[in-house]
Short mmCIF file of C-alpha atoms in Angstrom, two decimals:
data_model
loop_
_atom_site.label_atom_id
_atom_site.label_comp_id
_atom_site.label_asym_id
_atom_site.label_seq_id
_atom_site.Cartn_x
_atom_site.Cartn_y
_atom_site.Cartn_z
CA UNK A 722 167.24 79.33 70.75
CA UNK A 723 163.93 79.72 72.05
CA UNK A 724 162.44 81.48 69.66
CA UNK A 725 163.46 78.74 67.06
CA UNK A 726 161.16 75.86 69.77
CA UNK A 727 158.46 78.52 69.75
CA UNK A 728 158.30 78.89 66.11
CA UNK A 729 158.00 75.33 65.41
CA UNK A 730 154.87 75.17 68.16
CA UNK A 731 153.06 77.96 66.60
CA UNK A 732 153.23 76.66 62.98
CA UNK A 733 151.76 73.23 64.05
CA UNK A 734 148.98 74.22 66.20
CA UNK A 735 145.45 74.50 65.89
CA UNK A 736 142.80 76.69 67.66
CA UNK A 737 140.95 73.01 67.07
CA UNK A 738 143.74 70.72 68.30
CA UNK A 739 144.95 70.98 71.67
CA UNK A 740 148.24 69.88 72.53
CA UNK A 741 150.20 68.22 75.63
CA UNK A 742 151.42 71.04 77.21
CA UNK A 743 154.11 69.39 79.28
CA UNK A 744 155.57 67.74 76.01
CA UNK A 745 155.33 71.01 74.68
CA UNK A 746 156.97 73.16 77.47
CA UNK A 747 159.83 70.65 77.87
CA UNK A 748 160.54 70.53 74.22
CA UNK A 749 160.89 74.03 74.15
CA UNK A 750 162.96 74.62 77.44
CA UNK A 751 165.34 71.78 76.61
CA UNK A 752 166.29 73.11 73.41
CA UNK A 753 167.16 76.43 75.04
CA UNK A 754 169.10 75.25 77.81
CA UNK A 755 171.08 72.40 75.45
CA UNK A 756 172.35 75.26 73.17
CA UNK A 757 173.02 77.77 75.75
CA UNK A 758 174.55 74.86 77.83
CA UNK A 759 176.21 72.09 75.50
CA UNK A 760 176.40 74.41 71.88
CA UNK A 761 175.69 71.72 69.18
CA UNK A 762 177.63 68.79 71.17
CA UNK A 763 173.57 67.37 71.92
CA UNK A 764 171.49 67.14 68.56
CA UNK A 765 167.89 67.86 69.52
CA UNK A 766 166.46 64.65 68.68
CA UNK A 767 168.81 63.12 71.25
CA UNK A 768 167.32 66.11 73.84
CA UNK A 769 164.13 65.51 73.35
CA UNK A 770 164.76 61.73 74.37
CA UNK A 771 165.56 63.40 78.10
CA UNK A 772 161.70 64.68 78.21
CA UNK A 773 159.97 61.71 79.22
CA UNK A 774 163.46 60.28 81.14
CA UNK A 775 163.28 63.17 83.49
CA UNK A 776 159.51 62.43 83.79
CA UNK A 777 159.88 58.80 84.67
CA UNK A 778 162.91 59.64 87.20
CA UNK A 779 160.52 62.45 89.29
CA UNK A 780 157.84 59.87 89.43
CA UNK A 781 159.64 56.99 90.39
CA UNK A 782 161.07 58.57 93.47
CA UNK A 783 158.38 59.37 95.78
CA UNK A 784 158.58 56.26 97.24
CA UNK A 785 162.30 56.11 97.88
CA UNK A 786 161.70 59.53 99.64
CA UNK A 787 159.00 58.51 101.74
CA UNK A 788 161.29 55.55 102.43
CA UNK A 789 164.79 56.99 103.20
CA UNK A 790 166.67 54.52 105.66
CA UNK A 791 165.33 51.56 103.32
CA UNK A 792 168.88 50.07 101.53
CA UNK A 793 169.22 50.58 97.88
CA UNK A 794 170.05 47.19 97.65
CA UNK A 795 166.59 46.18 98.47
CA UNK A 796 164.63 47.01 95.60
CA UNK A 797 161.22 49.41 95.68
CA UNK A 798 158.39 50.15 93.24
CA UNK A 799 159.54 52.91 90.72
CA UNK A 800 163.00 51.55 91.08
CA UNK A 801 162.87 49.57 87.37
CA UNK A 802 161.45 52.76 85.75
CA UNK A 803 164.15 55.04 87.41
CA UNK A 804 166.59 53.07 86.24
CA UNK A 805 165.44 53.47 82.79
CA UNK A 806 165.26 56.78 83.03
CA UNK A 807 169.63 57.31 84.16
CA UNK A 808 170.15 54.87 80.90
CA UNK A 809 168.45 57.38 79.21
CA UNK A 810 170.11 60.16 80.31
CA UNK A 811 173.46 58.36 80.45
CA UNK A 812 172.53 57.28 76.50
CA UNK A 813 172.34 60.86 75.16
CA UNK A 814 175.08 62.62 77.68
CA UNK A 815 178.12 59.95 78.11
CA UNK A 816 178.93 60.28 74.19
CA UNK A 817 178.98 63.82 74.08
CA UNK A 818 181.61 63.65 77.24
CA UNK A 819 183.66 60.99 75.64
CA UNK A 820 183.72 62.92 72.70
CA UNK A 821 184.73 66.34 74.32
CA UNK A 822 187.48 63.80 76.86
CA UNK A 823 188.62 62.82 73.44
CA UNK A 824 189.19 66.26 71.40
CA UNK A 825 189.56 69.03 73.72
CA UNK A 826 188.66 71.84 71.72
CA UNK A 827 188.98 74.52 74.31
CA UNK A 828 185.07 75.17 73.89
CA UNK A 829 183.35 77.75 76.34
CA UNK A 830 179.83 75.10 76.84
CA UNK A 831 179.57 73.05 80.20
CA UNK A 832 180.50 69.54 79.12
CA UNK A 833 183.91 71.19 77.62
CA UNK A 834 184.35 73.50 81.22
CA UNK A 835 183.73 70.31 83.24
CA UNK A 836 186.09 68.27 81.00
CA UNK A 837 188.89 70.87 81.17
CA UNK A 838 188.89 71.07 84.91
CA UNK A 839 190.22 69.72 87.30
CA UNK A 840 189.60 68.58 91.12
CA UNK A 841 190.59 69.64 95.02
CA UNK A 842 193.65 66.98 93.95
CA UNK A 843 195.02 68.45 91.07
CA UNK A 844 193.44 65.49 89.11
CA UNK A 845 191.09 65.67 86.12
CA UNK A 846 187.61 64.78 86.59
CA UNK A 847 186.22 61.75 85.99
CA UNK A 848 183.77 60.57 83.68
CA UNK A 849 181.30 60.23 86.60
CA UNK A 850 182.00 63.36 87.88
CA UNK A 851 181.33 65.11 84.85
CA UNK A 852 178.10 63.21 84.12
CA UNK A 853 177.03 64.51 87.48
CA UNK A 854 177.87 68.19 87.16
CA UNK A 855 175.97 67.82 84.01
CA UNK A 856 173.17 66.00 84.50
CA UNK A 857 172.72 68.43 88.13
CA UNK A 858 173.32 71.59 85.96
CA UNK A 859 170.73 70.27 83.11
CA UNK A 860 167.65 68.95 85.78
CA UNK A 861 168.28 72.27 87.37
CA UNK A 862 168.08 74.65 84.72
CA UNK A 863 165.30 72.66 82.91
CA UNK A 864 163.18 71.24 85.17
CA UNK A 865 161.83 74.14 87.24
CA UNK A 866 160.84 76.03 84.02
CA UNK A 867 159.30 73.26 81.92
CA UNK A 868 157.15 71.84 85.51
CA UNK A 869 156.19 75.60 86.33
CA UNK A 870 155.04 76.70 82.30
CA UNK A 871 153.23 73.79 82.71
CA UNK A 872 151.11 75.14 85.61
CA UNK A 873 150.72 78.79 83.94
CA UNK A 874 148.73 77.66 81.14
CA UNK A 875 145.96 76.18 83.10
CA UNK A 876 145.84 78.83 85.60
CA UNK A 877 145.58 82.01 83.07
CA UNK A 878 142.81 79.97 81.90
CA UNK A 879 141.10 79.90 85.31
CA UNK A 880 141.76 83.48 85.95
CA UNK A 881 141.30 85.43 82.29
CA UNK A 882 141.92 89.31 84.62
CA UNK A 883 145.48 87.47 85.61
CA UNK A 884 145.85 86.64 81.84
CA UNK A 885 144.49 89.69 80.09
CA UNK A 886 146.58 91.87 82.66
CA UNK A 887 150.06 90.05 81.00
CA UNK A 888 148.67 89.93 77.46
CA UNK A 889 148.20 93.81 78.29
CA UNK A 890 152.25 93.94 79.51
CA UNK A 891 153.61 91.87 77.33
CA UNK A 892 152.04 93.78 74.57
CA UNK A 893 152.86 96.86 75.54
CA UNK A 894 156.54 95.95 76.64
CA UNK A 895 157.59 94.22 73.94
CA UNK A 896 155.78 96.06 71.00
CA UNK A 897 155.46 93.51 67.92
CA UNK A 898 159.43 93.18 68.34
CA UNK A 899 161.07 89.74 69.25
CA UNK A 900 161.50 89.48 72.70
CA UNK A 901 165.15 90.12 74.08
CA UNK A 902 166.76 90.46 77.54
CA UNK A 903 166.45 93.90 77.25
CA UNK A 904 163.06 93.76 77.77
CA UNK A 905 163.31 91.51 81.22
CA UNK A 906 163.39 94.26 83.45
CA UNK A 907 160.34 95.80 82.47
CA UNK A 908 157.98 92.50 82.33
CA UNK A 909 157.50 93.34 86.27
CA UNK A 910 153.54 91.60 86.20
CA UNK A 911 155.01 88.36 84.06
CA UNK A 912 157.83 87.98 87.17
CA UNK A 913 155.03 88.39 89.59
CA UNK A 914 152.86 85.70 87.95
CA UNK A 915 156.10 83.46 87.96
CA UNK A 916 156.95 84.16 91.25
CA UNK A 917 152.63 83.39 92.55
CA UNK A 918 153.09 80.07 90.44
CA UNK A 919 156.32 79.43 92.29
CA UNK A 920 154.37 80.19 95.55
CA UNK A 921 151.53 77.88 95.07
CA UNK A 922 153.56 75.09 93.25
CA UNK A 923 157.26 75.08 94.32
CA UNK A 924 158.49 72.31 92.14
CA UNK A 925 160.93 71.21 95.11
CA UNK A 926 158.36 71.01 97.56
CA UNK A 927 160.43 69.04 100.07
CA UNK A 928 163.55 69.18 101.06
CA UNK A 929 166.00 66.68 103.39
CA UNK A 930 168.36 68.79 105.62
CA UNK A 931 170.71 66.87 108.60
CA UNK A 932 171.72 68.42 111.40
CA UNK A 933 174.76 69.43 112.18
CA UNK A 934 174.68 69.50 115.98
CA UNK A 935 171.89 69.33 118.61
CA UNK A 936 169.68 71.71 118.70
CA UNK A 937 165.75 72.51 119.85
CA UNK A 938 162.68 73.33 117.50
CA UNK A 939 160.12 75.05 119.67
CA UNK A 940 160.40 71.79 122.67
CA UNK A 941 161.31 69.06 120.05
CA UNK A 942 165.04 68.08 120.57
CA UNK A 943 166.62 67.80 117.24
CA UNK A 944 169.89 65.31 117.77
CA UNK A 945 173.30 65.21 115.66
CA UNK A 946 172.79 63.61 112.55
CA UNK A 947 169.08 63.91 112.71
CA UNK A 948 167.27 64.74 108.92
CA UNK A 949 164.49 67.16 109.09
CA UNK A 950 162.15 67.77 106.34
CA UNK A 951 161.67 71.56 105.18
CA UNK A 952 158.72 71.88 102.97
CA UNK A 953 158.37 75.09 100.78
CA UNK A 954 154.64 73.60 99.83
CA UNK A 955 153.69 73.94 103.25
CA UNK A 956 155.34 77.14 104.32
CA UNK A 957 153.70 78.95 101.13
CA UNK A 958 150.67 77.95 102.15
CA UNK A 959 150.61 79.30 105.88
CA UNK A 960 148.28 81.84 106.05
CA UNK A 961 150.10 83.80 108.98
CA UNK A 962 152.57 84.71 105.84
CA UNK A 963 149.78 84.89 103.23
CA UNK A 964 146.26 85.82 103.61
CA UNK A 965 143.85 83.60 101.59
CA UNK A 966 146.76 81.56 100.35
CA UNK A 967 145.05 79.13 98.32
CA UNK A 968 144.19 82.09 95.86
CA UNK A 969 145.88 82.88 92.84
CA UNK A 970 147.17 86.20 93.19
CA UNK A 971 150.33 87.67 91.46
CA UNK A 972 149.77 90.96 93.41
CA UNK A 973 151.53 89.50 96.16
CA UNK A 974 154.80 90.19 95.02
CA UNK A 975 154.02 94.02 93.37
CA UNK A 976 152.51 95.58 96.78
CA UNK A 977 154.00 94.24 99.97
CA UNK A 978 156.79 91.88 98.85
CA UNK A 979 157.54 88.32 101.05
CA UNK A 980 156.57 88.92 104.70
CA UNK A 981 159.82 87.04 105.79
CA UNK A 982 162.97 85.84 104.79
CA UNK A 983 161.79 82.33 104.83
CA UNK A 984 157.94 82.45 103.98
CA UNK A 985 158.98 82.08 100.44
CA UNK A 986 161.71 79.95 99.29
CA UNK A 987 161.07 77.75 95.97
CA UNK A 988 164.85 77.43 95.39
CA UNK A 989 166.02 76.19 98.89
CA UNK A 990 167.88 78.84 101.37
CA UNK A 991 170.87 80.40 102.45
CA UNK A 992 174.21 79.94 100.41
CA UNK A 993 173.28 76.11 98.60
CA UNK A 994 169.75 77.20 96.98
CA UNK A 995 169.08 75.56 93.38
CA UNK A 996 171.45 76.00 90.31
CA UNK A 997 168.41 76.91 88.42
CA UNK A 998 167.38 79.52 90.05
CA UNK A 999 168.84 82.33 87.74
CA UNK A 1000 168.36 80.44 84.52
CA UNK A 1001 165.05 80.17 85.55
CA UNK A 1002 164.64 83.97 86.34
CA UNK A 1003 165.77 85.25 82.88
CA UNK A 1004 165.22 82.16 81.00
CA UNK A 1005 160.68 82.00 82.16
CA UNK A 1006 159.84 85.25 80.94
CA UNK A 1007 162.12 85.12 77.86
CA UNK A 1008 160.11 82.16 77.17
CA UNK A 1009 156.34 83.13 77.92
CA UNK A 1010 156.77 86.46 77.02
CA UNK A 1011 157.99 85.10 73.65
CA UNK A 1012 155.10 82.57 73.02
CA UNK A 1013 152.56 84.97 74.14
CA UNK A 1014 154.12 87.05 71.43
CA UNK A 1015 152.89 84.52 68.94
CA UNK A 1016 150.02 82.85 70.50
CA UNK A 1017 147.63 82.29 73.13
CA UNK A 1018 146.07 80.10 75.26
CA UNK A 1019 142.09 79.22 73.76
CA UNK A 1020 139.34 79.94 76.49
CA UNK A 1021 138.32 76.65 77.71
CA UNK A 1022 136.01 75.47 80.88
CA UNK A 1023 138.71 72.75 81.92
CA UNK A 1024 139.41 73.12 86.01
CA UNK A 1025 143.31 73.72 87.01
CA UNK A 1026 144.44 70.20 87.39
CA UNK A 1027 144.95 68.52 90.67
CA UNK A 1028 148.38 68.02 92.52
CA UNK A 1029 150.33 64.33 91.93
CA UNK A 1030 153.40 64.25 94.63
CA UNK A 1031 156.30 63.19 93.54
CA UNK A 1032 159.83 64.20 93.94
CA UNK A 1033 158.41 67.14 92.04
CA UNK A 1034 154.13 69.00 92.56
CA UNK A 1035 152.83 67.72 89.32
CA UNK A 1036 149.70 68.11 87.33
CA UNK A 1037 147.61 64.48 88.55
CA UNK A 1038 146.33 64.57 84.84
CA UNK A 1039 148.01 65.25 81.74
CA UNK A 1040 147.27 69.46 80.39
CA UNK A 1041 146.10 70.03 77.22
CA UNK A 1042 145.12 72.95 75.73
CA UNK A 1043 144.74 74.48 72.61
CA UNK A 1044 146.37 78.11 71.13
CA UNK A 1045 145.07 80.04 68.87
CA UNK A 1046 147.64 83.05 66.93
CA UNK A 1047 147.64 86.57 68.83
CA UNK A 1048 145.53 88.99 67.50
CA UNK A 1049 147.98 91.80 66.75
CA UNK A 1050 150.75 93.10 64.96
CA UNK A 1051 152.80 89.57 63.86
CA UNK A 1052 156.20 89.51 65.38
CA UNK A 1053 158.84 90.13 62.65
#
């Protein structure tokens, strides 16, 4: 699945020709997560149409965030190209419902599962219902990944010890063989490079929570109803959690672990956190450990990009880099 994405990328680069890294990253994370998701109901042309959809959808939202009481029926900048974005989404997923609605073929992917079950009523889904589920369960399980390999290549190329140090792992770990799950468990420095990215650029990096019932925050009086605003951006950056926390340091999570339960929460807390939050686990260092397998990252001078808010932390200017093949034993 991956490995197929990852293949492709390393027989059309150049050391010479950079590349768009978050075309890249997306390309190869939505293949993976359409074939371990959907099985061959989504052709990958038709995925990679979702890339820049998703894209346009994150970016239109930050102002409907920063305005939440305004009505949807009064219309907002970003609102045209968010739009654009569902039809997108709706363009490559409603078929491939219809389709399974149509010829239930007791299949074991999501988009079968979804269109098998049935509600709280007794009833079967409806169409809506199942585009939700799916569209939730593919932003989830695709977005965090693509958005946070995204960051990593920049930053290994601001800090080559960080880089050399999981070259060094990865090498060692996975031995000129493909990668496999097997070899998760051991790629302890790649999880703590994850987890540092994941600490410095949470791709939810705000979160709307309504209270239940009254309460008190320090001497603020929280009402019923109220929505508070829990930021995982700011929290990993408070320095009574993290010393020096604007530095780059995957270290973090080897030595003393996460100073409290809630200094470090990229996937939300408590019993609703993200549906991506495994996939992403397994699915990150599957993928970096298999492209640093085959290639790396070409030393360049270019500074880690700067931070554009939207509904998700992302690079203010497009990342491109070039890769170059890894100097050792070819993977077989």
């Amino acid at each position: 699945m991956a490995h197929e994405a990852i293949d492709d990328l390393a027989l059309r680069v150049r050391p010479d020709e950079p590349v768009d890294v978050a075309t890249e990253m997306s390309r190869i994370v939505n293949r993976t997560i359409i074939r371990v998701f959907f099985g061959d109901r989504i052709p990958t042309a038709a995925a990679d149409r979702i890339i820049p959809a998703l894209y346009d959808i994150a970016t239109s939202l930050v102002v409907r965030m920063a305005l939440p009481r305004v009505p949807h029926r009064l219309p907002l900048p970003g609102d045209r190209a968010f739009h654009r974005g569902v039809a997108t989404i709706d363009d490559v997923l409603l078929p491939a419902i219809r389709e399974a609605r149509r010829h239930r073929d007791g299949g074991d992917d999501v988009i079968a599962t979804l269109c098998a079950a049935s509600g709280s009523d007794g009833a079967e889904l409806s169409e809506r219902q199942v585009r939700d589920d799916v569209v939730t369960m593919f932003v989830t399980a695709t977005e965090t990944t693509s958005l946070t390999l995204t960051w990593l290549w920049p930053i290994l190329r601001a800090h080559p010890e960080v880089a050399q140090r999981l070259y060094d792992e990865i090498d060692h770990v996975v031995a000129g063989d493909r990668v496999r799950h097997t070899h998760v468990p051991e790629l302890r420095y790649l999880r703590a490079v994850l987890d540092e990215l994941l600490r410095l650029y949470p791709v939810g990096w705000i979160f709307p929570r309504t209270a239940l019932a009254a309460d008190v925050i320090g001497v603020t009086g929280i009402p019923p109803g109220a929505t508070l605003l829990v930021s995982p951006f700011l929290t990993h950056q408070m320095a009574e959690f993290w010393p020096d926390p604007q530095r780059f340091d995957p270290e973090r999570f080897l030595s003393g672990g996460i100073p409290h339960r809630y200094a470090y929460f990229p996937f939300g807390g408590g019993p609703h956190q993200c549906l991506g939050r495994h996939v992403f686990q397994v699915e990150a260092q599957l993928i970096v450990a298999s492209l640093l397998s085959r290639m790396r990252p070409v030393p360049s001078s270019a500074p880690v990009p700067s931070l554009k808010v939207a509904a998700t932390l992302l690079p203010h200017e497009r990342v491109r880099m070039a890769f170059a093949p890894a100097s050792r034993q070819q993977v077989v």
